[in-house]
Amino acid sequence: MVDRLVLWDIDGTLVRAGDLGAAVFDRALLAVLGRAPSERIRMSGKTDPQIVHEYLELMEVDDREVVPDVLRRLELELAAERHRLAADGSACEGAGAALERLASDRRLAQSVLTGNLAANAMVKLAAFGLERWLDVEAGAFGSDHADRRELVDVALARQASLRGLHLRPDQVWVVGDTPNDLACARAGGTRCLLVATGRYGEDELRALGPDAVLPDLADTERVEAVLTAGL
């Protein structure tokens, strides 16, 4: 019987896209607006729609009706670079092994909670063969809401409607690598594991007060122990 849901962030937690992650925003903005941004914003922990809005502010574009066009172009740009993503990017330390180990535990369900658009989430996971361990369809994405703090409710509703799995927020772990992942977990009433595989070090993450912090996912036994505690 499933008694716990693990919701995984993607960028910086499960995969690293390298410079491509930022470059596809440049290309999408160039294609829609006719010009690329003069500088790049910090994207860690943000949703794709939030990132586009911030770029439009930076570029002094007032027409918010272009946001859907930029997002659609973003999907096309990443899809066109899927082979480069697989070659130049990487899975984070221990990601595949940790997902596989947890997938064998019938008390758990695993999905995603990510700022990526749903289509882009699949491209990034599939580039490294990680989608096989995750019920991606029943997750939550930046395409569901621009505010990451709303996504726990989206994921729980989707698990209920698609899988008949009705869980309380305290039965859920959000796993991420940024302060925004923790803010999302707290807003949704879930527990949070932060891993120092992104831009933030262990000490920085621990100072935020999450339920658990790990250097990476390489110690799969420890990852499992944290996420199954109390079961």
Tab-separated table of C-alpha atoms in Angstrom:
chain	number	residue	atom	x	y	z
A	1	MET	CA	0.000	0.000	0.000
A	2	VAL	CA	1.402	3.378	-0.996
A	3	ASP	CA	1.767	5.553	2.071
A	4	ARG	CA	4.276	8.137	0.880
A	5	LEU	CA	4.841	10.313	-2.163
A	6	VAL	CA	8.251	11.637	-3.197
A	7	LEU	CA	8.167	14.647	-5.515
A	8	TRP	CA	11.462	15.270	-7.277
A	9	ASP	CA	12.779	18.547	-8.611
A	10	ILE	CA	14.676	18.041	-11.881
A	11	ASP	CA	17.273	20.739	-12.628
A	12	GLY	CA	20.148	20.632	-10.171
A	13	THR	CA	18.603	17.731	-8.278
A	14	LEU	CA	18.327	14.943	-10.848
A	15	VAL	CA	20.005	16.420	-13.946
A	16	ARG	CA	22.388	19.130	-15.047
A	17	ALA	CA	21.686	20.692	-18.428
A	18	GLY	CA	24.806	22.843	-18.468
A	19	ASP	CA	24.742	26.027	-20.523
A	20	LEU	CA	21.972	24.602	-22.695
A	21	GLY	CA	19.414	25.256	-19.983
A	22	ALA	CA	19.961	29.002	-20.291
A	23	ALA	CA	20.717	29.034	-24.005
A	24	VAL	CA	17.261	27.756	-24.986
A	25	PHE	CA	15.694	30.768	-23.253
A	26	ASP	CA	17.941	33.081	-25.272
A	27	ARG	CA	16.867	31.385	-28.486
A	28	ALA	CA	13.177	31.343	-27.608
A	29	LEU	CA	13.199	35.053	-26.772
A	30	LEU	CA	15.141	35.846	-29.922
A	31	ALA	CA	12.686	33.891	-32.068
A	32	VAL	CA	9.610	35.621	-30.607
A	33	LEU	CA	10.905	39.127	-29.881
A	34	GLY	CA	13.592	39.470	-32.522
A	35	ARG	CA	16.306	40.031	-29.923
A	36	ALA	CA	17.993	38.088	-27.153
A	37	PRO	CA	18.433	39.404	-23.593
A	38	SER	CA	21.596	41.374	-22.889
A	39	GLU	CA	22.277	39.330	-19.771
A	40	ARG	CA	21.032	36.160	-18.117
A	41	ILE	CA	18.968	35.979	-14.978
A	42	ARG	CA	19.466	33.425	-12.234
A	43	MET	CA	17.067	30.579	-12.901
A	44	SER	CA	17.641	28.151	-9.991
A	45	GLY	CA	14.390	27.013	-8.390
A	46	LYS	CA	12.142	29.136	-10.604
A	47	THR	CA	9.372	28.038	-12.940
A	48	ASP	CA	9.757	28.509	-16.684
A	49	PRO	CA	6.878	31.040	-16.846
A	50	GLN	CA	8.438	32.976	-13.953
A	51	ILE	CA	11.772	33.044	-15.785
A	52	VAL	CA	10.124	34.339	-18.960
A	53	HIS	CA	8.334	37.085	-17.019
A	54	GLU	CA	11.622	38.146	-15.436
A	55	TYR	CA	13.319	38.226	-18.823
A	56	LEU	CA	10.537	40.383	-20.241
A	57	GLU	CA	10.993	42.832	-17.369
A	58	LEU	CA	14.742	42.867	-17.979
A	59	MET	CA	14.171	43.509	-21.687
A	60	GLU	CA	11.507	46.144	-20.912
A	61	VAL	CA	8.817	44.284	-22.826
A	62	ASP	CA	5.377	45.215	-21.501
A	63	ASP	CA	3.348	42.880	-23.710
A	64	ARG	CA	2.664	39.849	-21.494
A	65	GLU	CA	0.605	38.249	-24.252
A	66	VAL	CA	3.873	37.041	-25.758
A	67	VAL	CA	4.531	34.719	-22.799
A	68	PRO	CA	2.671	31.701	-24.280
A	69	ASP	CA	4.541	32.165	-27.566
A	70	VAL	CA	7.902	32.224	-25.774
A	71	LEU	CA	7.002	29.123	-23.779
A	72	ARG	CA	5.945	27.225	-26.887
A	73	ARG	CA	9.187	28.215	-28.561
A	74	LEU	CA	11.089	27.101	-25.473
A	75	GLU	CA	9.640	23.615	-25.893
A	76	LEU	CA	10.679	23.520	-29.541
A	77	GLU	CA	14.194	24.718	-28.791
A	78	LEU	CA	14.827	22.128	-26.087
A	79	ALA	CA	13.308	19.297	-28.113
A	80	ALA	CA	15.629	20.176	-30.980
A	81	GLU	CA	18.616	19.930	-28.632
A	82	ARG	CA	17.738	16.646	-26.916
A	83	HIS	CA	20.787	14.871	-28.340
A	84	ARG	CA	23.116	17.683	-27.290
A	85	LEU	CA	21.538	17.620	-23.833
A	86	ALA	CA	22.342	13.937	-23.471
A	87	ALA	CA	25.918	14.491	-24.681
A	88	ASP	CA	26.810	17.679	-22.812
A	89	GLY	CA	24.611	17.421	-19.718
A	90	SER	CA	24.598	14.770	-17.020
A	91	ALA	CA	22.537	13.076	-14.367
A	92	CYS	CA	23.386	14.258	-10.857
A	93	GLU	CA	25.408	12.011	-8.570
A	94	GLY	CA	23.428	8.926	-7.616
A	95	ALA	CA	20.204	10.097	-9.252
A	96	GLY	CA	19.488	6.987	-11.307
A	97	ALA	CA	20.474	4.561	-8.561
A	98	ALA	CA	18.417	6.411	-5.944
A	99	LEU	CA	15.319	6.502	-8.144
A	100	GLU	CA	15.692	2.824	-8.983
A	101	ARG	CA	16.102	1.834	-5.349
A	102	LEU	CA	13.046	3.796	-4.240
A	103	ALA	CA	10.984	2.453	-7.142
A	104	SER	CA	11.329	-1.032	-5.676
A	105	ASP	CA	9.633	0.058	-2.436
A	106	ARG	CA	5.899	-0.497	-2.811
A	107	ARG	CA	5.147	1.876	0.035
A	108	LEU	CA	6.307	4.781	-2.119
A	109	ALA	CA	5.131	6.617	-5.210
A	110	GLN	CA	7.598	8.822	-7.078
A	111	SER	CA	6.784	11.726	-9.338
A	112	VAL	CA	8.112	15.190	-10.122
A	113	LEU	CA	7.536	18.711	-8.913
A	114	THR	CA	9.447	20.968	-11.249
A	115	GLY	CA	9.531	24.463	-12.639
A	116	ASN	CA	9.978	22.988	-16.104
A	117	LEU	CA	7.136	22.896	-18.577
A	118	ALA	CA	5.776	19.343	-18.731
A	119	ALA	CA	7.210	18.686	-22.198
A	120	ASN	CA	10.643	19.944	-21.188
A	121	ALA	CA	10.609	17.880	-18.012
A	122	MET	CA	10.205	14.739	-20.100
A	123	VAL	CA	13.005	15.738	-22.476
A	124	LYS	CA	15.421	16.300	-19.591
A	125	LEU	CA	14.547	13.094	-17.756
A	126	ALA	CA	14.565	10.955	-20.900
A	127	ALA	CA	17.991	12.288	-21.916
A	128	PHE	CA	19.444	10.306	-19.011
A	129	GLY	CA	16.929	7.456	-18.763
A	130	LEU	CA	15.442	8.675	-15.491
A	131	GLU	CA	11.807	8.789	-16.569
A	132	ARG	CA	11.481	5.005	-16.216
A	133	TRP	CA	11.478	5.282	-12.421
A	134	LEU	CA	8.992	8.151	-12.147
A	135	ASP	CA	5.252	8.551	-12.641
A	136	VAL	CA	5.825	11.788	-14.542
A	137	GLU	CA	2.229	12.109	-15.755
A	138	ALA	CA	0.982	12.517	-12.188
A	139	GLY	CA	3.444	15.259	-11.248
A	140	ALA	CA	3.324	19.058	-11.203
A	141	PHE	CA	5.039	21.446	-13.594
A	142	GLY	CA	5.744	25.060	-14.345
A	143	SER	CA	3.117	24.752	-17.057
A	144	ASP	CA	0.555	24.199	-14.283
A	145	HIS	CA	1.362	27.380	-12.370
A	146	ALA	CA	4.003	30.106	-12.530
A	147	ASP	CA	4.240	30.142	-8.717
A	148	ARG	CA	6.144	27.088	-7.522
A	149	ARG	CA	4.482	27.343	-4.115
A	150	GLU	CA	1.180	26.246	-5.699
A	151	LEU	CA	2.562	23.025	-7.143
A	152	VAL	CA	2.234	20.677	-4.163
A	153	ASP	CA	-1.541	21.037	-4.347
A	154	VAL	CA	-1.406	20.400	-8.094
A	155	ALA	CA	0.594	17.206	-7.592
A	156	LEU	CA	-1.682	15.896	-4.845
A	157	ALA	CA	-4.777	16.592	-6.925
A	158	ARG	CA	-3.248	14.862	-9.930
A	159	GLN	CA	-2.244	11.820	-7.885
A	160	ALA	CA	-5.823	11.594	-6.606
A	161	SER	CA	-7.506	12.034	-9.980
A	162	LEU	CA	-5.154	9.931	-12.101
A	163	ARG	CA	-4.013	7.265	-9.643
A	164	GLY	CA	-6.684	7.231	-6.967
A	165	LEU	CA	-3.953	7.997	-4.446
A	166	HIS	CA	-5.221	10.255	-1.680
A	167	LEU	CA	-2.414	11.417	0.582
A	168	ARG	CA	-2.057	14.156	3.149
A	169	PRO	CA	0.704	16.741	2.712
A	170	ASP	CA	2.552	15.276	5.715
A	171	GLN	CA	2.896	12.034	3.739
A	172	VAL	CA	4.849	13.833	1.030
A	173	TRP	CA	8.530	14.697	0.598
A	174	VAL	CA	9.680	17.362	-1.820
A	175	VAL	CA	13.298	16.806	-2.897
A	176	GLY	CA	15.173	19.753	-4.377
A	177	ASP	CA	18.361	21.777	-4.322
A	178	THR	CA	17.321	25.419	-3.766
A	179	PRO	CA	15.588	27.668	-1.230
A	180	ASN	CA	12.621	27.834	-3.609
A	181	ASP	CA	12.149	24.066	-3.291
A	182	LEU	CA	11.945	24.467	0.466
A	183	ALA	CA	9.519	27.392	0.150
A	184	CYS	CA	7.365	25.239	-2.095
A	185	ALA	CA	7.391	22.365	0.399
A	186	ARG	CA	6.545	24.616	3.325
A	187	ALA	CA	3.700	26.282	1.413
A	188	GLY	CA	2.269	22.857	0.627
A	189	GLY	CA	2.728	21.481	4.146
A	190	THR	CA	5.159	18.737	3.103
A	191	ARG	CA	8.556	17.648	4.320
A	192	CYS	CA	11.646	18.652	2.379
A	193	LEU	CA	14.992	17.070	1.581
A	194	LEU	CA	17.557	19.406	0.034
A	195	VAL	CA	20.636	18.096	-1.759
A	196	ALA	CA	23.790	20.101	-2.428
A	197	THR	CA	24.010	19.149	-6.095
A	198	GLY	CA	23.105	22.576	-7.455
A	199	ARG	CA	24.318	26.107	-6.750
A	200	TYR	CA	24.009	25.880	-2.956
A	201	GLY	CA	26.362	24.137	-0.549
A	202	GLU	CA	25.362	21.901	2.345
A	203	ASP	CA	25.896	24.577	4.985
A	204	GLU	CA	23.809	27.096	3.051
A	205	LEU	CA	20.982	24.602	2.662
A	206	ARG	CA	21.134	23.419	6.268
A	207	ALA	CA	20.852	27.006	7.482
A	208	LEU	CA	17.451	27.222	5.777
A	209	GLY	CA	16.005	24.612	8.143
A	210	PRO	CA	14.741	21.823	5.854
A	211	ASP	CA	13.847	18.435	7.297
A	212	ALA	CA	17.001	16.867	5.869
A	213	VAL	CA	20.102	17.794	3.871
A	214	LEU	CA	22.406	15.495	1.908
A	215	PRO	CA	25.521	16.272	-0.127
A	216	ASP	CA	24.116	14.330	-3.100
A	217	LEU	CA	22.141	11.182	-3.888
A	218	ALA	CA	25.130	8.850	-4.122
A	219	ASP	CA	24.475	7.120	-0.772
A	220	THR	CA	21.240	5.500	-1.885
A	221	GLU	CA	20.780	3.676	1.418
A	222	ARG	CA	20.841	6.988	3.255
A	223	VAL	CA	18.491	8.586	0.733
A	224	GLU	CA	16.026	5.749	1.247
A	225	ALA	CA	16.363	5.970	5.022
A	226	VAL	CA	15.495	9.677	4.998
A	227	LEU	CA	12.526	9.369	2.659
A	228	THR	CA	11.021	6.271	4.296
A	229	ALA	CA	11.526	7.283	7.929
A	230	GLY	CA	8.459	6.424	9.970
A	231	LEU	CA	6.989	3.944	7.497
